[in-house]
Short mmCIF file of C-alpha atoms in Angstrom, two decimals:
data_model
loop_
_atom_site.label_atom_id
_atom_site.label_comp_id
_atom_site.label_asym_id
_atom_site.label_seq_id
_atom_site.Cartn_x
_atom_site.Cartn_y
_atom_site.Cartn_z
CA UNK A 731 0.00 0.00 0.00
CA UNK A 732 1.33 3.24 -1.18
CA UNK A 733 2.13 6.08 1.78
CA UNK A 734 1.50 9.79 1.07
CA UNK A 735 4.10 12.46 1.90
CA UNK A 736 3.91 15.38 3.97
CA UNK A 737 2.38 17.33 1.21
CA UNK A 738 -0.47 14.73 0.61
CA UNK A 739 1.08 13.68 -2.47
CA UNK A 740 1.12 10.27 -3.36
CA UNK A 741 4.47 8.50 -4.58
CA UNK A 742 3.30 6.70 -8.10
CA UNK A 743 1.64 10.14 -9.06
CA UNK A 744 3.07 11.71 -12.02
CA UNK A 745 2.86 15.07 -10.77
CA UNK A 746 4.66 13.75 -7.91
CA UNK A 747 7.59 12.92 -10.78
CA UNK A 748 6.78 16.27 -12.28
CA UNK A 749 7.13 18.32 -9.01
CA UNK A 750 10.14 16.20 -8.08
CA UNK A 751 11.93 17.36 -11.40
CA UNK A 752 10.57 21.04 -11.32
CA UNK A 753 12.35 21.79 -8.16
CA UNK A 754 15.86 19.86 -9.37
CA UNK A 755 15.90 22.35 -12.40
CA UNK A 756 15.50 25.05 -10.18
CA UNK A 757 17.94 23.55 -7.54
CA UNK A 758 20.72 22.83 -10.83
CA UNK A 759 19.65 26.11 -11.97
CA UNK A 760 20.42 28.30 -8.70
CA UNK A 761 22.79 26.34 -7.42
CA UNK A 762 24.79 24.43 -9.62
CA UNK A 763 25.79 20.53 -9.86
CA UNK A 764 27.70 20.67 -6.49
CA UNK A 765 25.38 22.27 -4.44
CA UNK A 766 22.38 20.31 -5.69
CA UNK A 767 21.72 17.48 -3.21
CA UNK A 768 18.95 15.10 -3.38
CA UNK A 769 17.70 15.80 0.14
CA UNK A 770 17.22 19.24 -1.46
CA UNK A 771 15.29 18.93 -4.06
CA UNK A 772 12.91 16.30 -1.81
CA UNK A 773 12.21 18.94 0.36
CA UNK A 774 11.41 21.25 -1.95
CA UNK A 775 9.24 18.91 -3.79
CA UNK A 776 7.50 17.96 -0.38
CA UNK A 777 8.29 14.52 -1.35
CA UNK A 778 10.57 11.39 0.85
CA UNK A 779 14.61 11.73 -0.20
CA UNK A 780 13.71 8.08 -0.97
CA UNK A 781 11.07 8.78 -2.95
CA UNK A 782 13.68 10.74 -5.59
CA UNK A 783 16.43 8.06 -5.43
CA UNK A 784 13.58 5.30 -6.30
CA UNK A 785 12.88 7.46 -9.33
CA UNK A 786 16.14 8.48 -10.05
CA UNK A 787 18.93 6.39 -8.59
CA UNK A 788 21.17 8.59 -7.61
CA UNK A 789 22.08 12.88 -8.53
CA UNK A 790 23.16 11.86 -11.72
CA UNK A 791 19.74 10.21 -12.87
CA UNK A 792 18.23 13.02 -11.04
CA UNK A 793 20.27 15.62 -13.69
CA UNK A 794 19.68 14.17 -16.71
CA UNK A 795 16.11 13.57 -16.18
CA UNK A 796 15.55 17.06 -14.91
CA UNK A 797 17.33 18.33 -18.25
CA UNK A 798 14.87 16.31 -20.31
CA UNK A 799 12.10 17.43 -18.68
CA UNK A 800 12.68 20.99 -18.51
CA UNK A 801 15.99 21.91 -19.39
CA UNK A 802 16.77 22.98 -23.62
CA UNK A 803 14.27 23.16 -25.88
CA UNK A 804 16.39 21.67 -28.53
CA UNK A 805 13.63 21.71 -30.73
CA UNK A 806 13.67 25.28 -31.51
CA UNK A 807 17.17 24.70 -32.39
CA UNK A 808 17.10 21.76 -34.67
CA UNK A 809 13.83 23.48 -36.25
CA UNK A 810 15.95 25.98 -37.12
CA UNK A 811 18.30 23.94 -39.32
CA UNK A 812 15.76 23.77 -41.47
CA UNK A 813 15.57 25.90 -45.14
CA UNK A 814 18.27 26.90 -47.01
CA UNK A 815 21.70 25.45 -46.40
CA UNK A 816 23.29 28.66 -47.90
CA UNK A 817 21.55 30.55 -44.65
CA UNK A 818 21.83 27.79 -42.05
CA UNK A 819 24.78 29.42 -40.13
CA UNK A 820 22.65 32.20 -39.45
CA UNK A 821 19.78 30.63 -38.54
CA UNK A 822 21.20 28.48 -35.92
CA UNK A 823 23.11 31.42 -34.32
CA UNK A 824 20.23 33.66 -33.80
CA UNK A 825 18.58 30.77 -32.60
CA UNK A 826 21.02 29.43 -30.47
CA UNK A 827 21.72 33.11 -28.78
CA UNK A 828 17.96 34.04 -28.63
CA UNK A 829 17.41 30.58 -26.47
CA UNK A 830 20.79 31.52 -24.11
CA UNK A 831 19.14 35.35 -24.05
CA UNK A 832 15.57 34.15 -22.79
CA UNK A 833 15.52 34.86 -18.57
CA UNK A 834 14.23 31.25 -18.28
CA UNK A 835 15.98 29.08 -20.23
CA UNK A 836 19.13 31.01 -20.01
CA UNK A 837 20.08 30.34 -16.96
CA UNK A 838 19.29 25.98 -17.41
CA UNK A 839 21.75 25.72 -20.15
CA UNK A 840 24.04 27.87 -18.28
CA UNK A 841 23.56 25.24 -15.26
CA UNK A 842 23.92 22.54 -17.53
CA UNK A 843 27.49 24.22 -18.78
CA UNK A 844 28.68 24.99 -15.53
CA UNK A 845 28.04 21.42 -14.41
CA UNK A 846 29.49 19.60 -16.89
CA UNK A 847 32.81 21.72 -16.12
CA UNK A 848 33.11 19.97 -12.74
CA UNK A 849 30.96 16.66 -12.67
CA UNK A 850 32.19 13.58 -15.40
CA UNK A 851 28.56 12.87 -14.99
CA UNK A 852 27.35 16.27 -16.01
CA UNK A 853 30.01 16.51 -18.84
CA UNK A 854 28.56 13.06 -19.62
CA UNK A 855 25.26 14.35 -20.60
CA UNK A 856 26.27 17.39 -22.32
CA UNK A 857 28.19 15.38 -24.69
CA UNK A 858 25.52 13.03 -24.93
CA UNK A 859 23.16 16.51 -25.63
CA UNK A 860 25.92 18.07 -27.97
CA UNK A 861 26.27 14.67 -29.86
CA UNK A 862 22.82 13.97 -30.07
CA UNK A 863 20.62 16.45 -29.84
CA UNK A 864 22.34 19.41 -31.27
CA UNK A 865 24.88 17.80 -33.97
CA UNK A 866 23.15 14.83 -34.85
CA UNK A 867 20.43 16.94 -36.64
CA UNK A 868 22.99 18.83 -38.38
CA UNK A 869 24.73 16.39 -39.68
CA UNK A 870 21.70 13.88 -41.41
CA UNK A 871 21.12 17.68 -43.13
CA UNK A 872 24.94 18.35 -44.32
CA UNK A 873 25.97 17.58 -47.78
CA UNK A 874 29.82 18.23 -47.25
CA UNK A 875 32.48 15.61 -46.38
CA UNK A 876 33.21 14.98 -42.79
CA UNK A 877 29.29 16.06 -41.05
CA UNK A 878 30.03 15.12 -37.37
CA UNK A 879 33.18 17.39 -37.59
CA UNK A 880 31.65 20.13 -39.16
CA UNK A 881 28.66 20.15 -36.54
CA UNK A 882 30.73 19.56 -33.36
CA UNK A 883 33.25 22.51 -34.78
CA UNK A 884 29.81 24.46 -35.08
CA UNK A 885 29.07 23.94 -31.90
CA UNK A 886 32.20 24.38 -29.95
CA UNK A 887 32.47 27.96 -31.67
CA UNK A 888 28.79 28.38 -30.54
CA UNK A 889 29.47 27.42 -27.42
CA UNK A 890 32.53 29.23 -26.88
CA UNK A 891 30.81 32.35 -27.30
CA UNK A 892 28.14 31.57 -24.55
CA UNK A 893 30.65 30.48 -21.98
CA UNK A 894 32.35 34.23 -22.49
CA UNK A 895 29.83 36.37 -22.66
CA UNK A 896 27.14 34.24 -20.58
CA UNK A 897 28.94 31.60 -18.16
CA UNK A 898 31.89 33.91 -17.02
CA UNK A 899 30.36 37.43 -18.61
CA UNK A 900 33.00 39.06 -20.09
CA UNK A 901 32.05 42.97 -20.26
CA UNK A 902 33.68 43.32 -23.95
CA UNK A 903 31.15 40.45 -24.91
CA UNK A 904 27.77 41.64 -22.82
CA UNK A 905 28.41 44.80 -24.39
CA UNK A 906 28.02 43.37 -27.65
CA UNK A 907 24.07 43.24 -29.10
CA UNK A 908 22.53 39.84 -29.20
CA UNK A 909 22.10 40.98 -33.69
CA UNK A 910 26.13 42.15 -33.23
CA UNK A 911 26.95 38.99 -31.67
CA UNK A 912 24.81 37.44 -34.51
CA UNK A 913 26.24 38.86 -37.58
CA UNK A 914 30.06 38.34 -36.54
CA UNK A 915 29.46 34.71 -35.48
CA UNK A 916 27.29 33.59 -37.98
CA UNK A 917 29.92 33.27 -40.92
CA UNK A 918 31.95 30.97 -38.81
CA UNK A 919 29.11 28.81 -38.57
CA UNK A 920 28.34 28.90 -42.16
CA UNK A 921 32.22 28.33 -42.96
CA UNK A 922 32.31 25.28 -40.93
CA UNK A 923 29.12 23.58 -41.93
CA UNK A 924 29.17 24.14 -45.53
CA UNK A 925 32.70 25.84 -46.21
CA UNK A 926 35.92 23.89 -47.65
CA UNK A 927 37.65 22.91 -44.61
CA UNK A 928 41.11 20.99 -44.38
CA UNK A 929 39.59 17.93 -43.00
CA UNK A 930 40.82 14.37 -43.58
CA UNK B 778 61.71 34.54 16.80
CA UNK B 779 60.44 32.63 13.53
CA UNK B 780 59.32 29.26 14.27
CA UNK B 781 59.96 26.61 11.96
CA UNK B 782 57.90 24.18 10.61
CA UNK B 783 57.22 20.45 10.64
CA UNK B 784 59.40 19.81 7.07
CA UNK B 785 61.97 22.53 8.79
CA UNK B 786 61.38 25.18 6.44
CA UNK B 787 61.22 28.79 8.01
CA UNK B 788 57.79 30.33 7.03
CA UNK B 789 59.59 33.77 5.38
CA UNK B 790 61.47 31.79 3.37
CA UNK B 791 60.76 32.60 -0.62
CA UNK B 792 61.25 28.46 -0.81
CA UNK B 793 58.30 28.59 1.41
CA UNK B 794 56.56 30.33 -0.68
CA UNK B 795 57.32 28.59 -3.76
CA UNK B 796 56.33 25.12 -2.05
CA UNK B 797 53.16 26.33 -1.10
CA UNK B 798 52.59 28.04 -4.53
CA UNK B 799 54.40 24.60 -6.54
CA UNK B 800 51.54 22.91 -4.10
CA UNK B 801 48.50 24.77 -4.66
CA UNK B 802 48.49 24.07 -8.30
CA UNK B 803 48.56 20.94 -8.00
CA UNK B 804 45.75 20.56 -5.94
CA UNK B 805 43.72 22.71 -8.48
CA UNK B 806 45.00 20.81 -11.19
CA UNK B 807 44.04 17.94 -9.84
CA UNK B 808 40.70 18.27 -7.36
CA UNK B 809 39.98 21.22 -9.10
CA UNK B 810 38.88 24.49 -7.32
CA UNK B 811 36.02 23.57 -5.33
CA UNK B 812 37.90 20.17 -3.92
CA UNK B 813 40.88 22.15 -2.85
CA UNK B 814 41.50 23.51 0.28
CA UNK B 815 43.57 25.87 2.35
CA UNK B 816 44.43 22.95 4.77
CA UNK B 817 45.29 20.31 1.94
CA UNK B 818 47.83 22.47 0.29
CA UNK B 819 49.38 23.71 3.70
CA UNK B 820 50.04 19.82 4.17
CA UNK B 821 51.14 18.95 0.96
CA UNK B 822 53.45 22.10 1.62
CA UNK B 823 54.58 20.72 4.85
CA UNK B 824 53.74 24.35 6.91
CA UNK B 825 51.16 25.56 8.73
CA UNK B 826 47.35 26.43 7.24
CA UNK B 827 48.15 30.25 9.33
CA UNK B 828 50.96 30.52 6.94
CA UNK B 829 49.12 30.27 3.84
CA UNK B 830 46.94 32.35 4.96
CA UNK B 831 49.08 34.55 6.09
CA UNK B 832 50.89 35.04 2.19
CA UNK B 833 47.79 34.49 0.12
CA UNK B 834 44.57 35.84 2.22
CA UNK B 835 42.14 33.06 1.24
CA UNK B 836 41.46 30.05 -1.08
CA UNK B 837 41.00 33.33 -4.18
CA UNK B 838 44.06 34.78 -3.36
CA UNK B 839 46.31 31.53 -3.53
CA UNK B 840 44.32 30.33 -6.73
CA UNK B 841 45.55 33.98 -8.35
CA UNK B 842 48.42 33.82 -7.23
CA UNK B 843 49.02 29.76 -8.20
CA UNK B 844 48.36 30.76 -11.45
CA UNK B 845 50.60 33.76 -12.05
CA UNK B 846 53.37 31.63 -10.66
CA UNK B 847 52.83 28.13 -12.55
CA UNK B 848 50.34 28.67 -14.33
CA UNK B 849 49.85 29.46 -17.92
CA UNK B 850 52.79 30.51 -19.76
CA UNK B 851 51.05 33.74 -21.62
CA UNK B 852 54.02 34.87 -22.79
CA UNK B 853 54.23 32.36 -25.35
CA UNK B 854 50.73 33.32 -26.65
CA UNK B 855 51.76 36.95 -27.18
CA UNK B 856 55.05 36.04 -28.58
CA UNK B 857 52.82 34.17 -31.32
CA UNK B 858 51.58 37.83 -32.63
CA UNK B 859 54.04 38.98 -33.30
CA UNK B 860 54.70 39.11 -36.95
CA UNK B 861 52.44 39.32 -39.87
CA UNK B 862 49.51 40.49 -39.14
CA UNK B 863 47.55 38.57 -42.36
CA UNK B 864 48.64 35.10 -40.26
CA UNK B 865 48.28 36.28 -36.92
CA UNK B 866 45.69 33.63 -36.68
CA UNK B 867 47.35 30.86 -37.90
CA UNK B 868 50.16 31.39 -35.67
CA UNK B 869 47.86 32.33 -32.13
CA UNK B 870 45.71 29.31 -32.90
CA UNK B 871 48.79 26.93 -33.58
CA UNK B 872 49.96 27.94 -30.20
CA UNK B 873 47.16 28.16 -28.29
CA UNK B 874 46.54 24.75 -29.25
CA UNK B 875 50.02 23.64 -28.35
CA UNK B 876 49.74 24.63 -25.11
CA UNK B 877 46.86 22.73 -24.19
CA UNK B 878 48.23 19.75 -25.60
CA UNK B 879 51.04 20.55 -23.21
CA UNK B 880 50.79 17.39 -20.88
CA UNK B 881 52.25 19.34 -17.96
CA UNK B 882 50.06 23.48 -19.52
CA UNK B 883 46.98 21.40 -20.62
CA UNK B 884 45.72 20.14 -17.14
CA UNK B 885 46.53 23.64 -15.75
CA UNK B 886 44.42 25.98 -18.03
CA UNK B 887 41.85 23.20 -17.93
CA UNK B 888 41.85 23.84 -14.04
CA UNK B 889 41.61 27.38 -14.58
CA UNK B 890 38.51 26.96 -17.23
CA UNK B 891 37.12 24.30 -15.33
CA UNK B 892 37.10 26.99 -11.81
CA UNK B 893 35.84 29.59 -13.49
CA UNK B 894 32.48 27.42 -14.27
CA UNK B 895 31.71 26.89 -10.82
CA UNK B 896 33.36 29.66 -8.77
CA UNK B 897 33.13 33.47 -9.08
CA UNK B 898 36.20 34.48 -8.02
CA UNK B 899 37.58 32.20 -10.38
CA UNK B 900 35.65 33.34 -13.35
CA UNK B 901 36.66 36.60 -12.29
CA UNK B 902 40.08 35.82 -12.27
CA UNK B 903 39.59 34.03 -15.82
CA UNK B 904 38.45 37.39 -17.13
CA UNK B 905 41.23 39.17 -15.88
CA UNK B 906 43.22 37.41 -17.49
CA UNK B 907 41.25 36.95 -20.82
CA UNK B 908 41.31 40.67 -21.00
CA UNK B 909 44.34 41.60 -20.12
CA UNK B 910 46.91 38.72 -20.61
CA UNK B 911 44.98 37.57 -23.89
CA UNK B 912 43.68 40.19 -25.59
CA UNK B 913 45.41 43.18 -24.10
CA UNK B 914 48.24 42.33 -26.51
CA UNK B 915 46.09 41.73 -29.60
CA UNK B 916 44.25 44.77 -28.74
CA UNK B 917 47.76 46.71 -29.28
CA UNK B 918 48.48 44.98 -32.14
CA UNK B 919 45.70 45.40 -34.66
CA UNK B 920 44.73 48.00 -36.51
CA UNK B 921 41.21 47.78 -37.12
CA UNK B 922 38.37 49.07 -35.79
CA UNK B 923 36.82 47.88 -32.28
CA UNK B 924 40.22 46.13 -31.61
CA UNK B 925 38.41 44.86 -28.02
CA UNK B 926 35.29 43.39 -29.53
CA UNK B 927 37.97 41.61 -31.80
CA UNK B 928 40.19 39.99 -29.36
CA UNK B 929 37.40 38.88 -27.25
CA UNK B 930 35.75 37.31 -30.32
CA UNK B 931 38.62 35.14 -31.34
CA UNK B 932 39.32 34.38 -27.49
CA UNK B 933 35.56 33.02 -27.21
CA UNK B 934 35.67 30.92 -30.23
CA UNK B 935 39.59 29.60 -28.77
CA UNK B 936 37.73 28.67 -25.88
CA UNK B 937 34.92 26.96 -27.21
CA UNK B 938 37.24 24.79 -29.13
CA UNK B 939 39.51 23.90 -26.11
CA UNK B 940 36.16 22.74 -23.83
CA UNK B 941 35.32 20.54 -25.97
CA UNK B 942 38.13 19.21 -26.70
CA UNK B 943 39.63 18.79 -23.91
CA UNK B 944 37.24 19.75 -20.88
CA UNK B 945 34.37 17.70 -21.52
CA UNK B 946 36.43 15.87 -24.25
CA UNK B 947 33.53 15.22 -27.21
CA UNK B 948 35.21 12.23 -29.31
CA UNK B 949 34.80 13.47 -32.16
CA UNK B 950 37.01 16.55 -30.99
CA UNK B 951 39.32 14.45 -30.00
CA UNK B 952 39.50 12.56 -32.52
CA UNK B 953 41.03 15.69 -34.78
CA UNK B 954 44.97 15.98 -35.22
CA UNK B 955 46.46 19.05 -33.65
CA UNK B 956 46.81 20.05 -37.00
CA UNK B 957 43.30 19.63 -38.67
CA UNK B 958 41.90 21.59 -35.35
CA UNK B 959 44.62 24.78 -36.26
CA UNK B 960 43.69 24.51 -39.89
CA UNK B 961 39.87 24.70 -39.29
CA UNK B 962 39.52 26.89 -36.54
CA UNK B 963 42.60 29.46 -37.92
CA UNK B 964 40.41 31.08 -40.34
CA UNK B 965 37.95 32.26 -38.21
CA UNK B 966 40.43 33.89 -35.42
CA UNK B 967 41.78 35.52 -38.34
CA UNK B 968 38.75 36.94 -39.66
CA UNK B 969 37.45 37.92 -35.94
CA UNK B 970 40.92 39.66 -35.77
CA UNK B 971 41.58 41.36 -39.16
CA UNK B 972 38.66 40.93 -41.23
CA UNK B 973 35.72 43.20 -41.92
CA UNK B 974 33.06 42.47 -38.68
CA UNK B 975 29.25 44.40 -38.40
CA UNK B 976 30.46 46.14 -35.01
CA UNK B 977 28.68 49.26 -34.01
#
């Protein structure tokens, strides 16, 4: 027979799942991998520490679930692979920025980044993200030699960018518009996905 | 009357100073900032946690100062400017990448990187240096417009490459020569550096 929590909820609910990973993204969010714990985010979900680690396993389960659930909408990037090849650099750079420039999601991908500079489990996930999610689409569209290259030098320049001007802020780079940032970025994109590059 | 300590070094000693230093980045290089602490490196050291305390302030102070002693040898990255300006980035990428594949530089900077994630001070100390060790001497050195913007630009897109290559170490990243990674990514820090940008 199932027991109810302090708040009333009851353990095989799914919103008891849903408030479970609603409070991780915020704990991952505010503060970081390390100081995430899973007693943490129970409380906060008015749910049993057991409770999480039955769903879960362990903080790392806890992570990549939470990103799935609420983290990236990587569909608003991949949708934006689509059209014109010739344009696709652009695209996928306003895109990208505009998702790192929105107050809500912002700050997940930047806890997601931050994470995955400290935890092998975290870094885990973000290659499994960058591999998956964000190049794999790229590259089934690519017409050039070499696509998982081209897309993971894509997004290392795109990410490079983010960690300056939105991980570790760099003045020079907040300065910058989110259409500057845009317009000087974007060509490196385009070079590397559809450019001549010295690959072998 | 200086006391001496447990390994019989006397605490004004510049060796002392040096040990605790030569100590301290090793314990960032290898716990990384968060798992180092004031205590560990004062016995790996063999003085007193006062001591270190007493040169360095706190755990931001000895991480600064850690790095400006052992850390990243800048100087080679600004010697790689000099020259011809139409290969500037050829030559700054080339070296930039040689000095993470470093085996004794590489884990260092990827301390330093992998800090700045999670700690503030860190970051902060990152930027420092990113602004003036990095680009300060790029900023003197070209003669284009927005000369700030432009440094920063090519630093970002340096340091996108580097993470995932070798911070959260994507395969296919790794998978690149030395070589293939200068040739591909070259282009770009010289365009960000000398070629026309849409800066306001």
């Amino acid at each position: 027979m199932e027991s109810e929590t302090k708040s009333g909820r009851r353990p095989g609910n799914p919103q008891t799942r849903e408030a479970i990973l609603a409070a991780a993204m915020t704990a991952f969010t505010e503060s970081g991998y390390a100081g995430t714990t899973i007693r943490g985010v129970a409380r906060a979900a008015g749910v049993d520490p057991a409770l999480v680690m039955h769903f879960f396993g362990n903080k790392d389960g806890l992570f990549g679930a939470a990103l799935a659930y609420g983290g990236v909408p990587v569909r608003q990037l991949t949708e934006s692979l689509e059209g014109d090849l010739d344009t696709i650099g652009e695209r996928l750079t306003a895109r990208y920025i505009a998702l790192w420039e929105d107050p809500e999601i912002g700050p997940r991908i930047r806890a997601v980044v931050t994470s995955a500079a400290t935890s092998p489990a975290a870094a885990a996930i973000l290659k499994e993200f960058m591999i998956h999610e964000l190049a794999g689409p790229m590259v089934k569209l690519l017409e050039r030699d070499h696509p998982e290259k081209r897309a993971l030098l894509a997004a290392s320049q795109l990410m490079g960018v983010a960690f300056a001007r939105y991980v570790i802020q760099i003045e020079i780079m907040t300065a910058l518009t989110p259409e500057e940032i845009v317009a000087c970025v974007a060509p490196s994109i385009q070079r590397f996905l559809t450019g001549d590059l010295p690959l072998r």
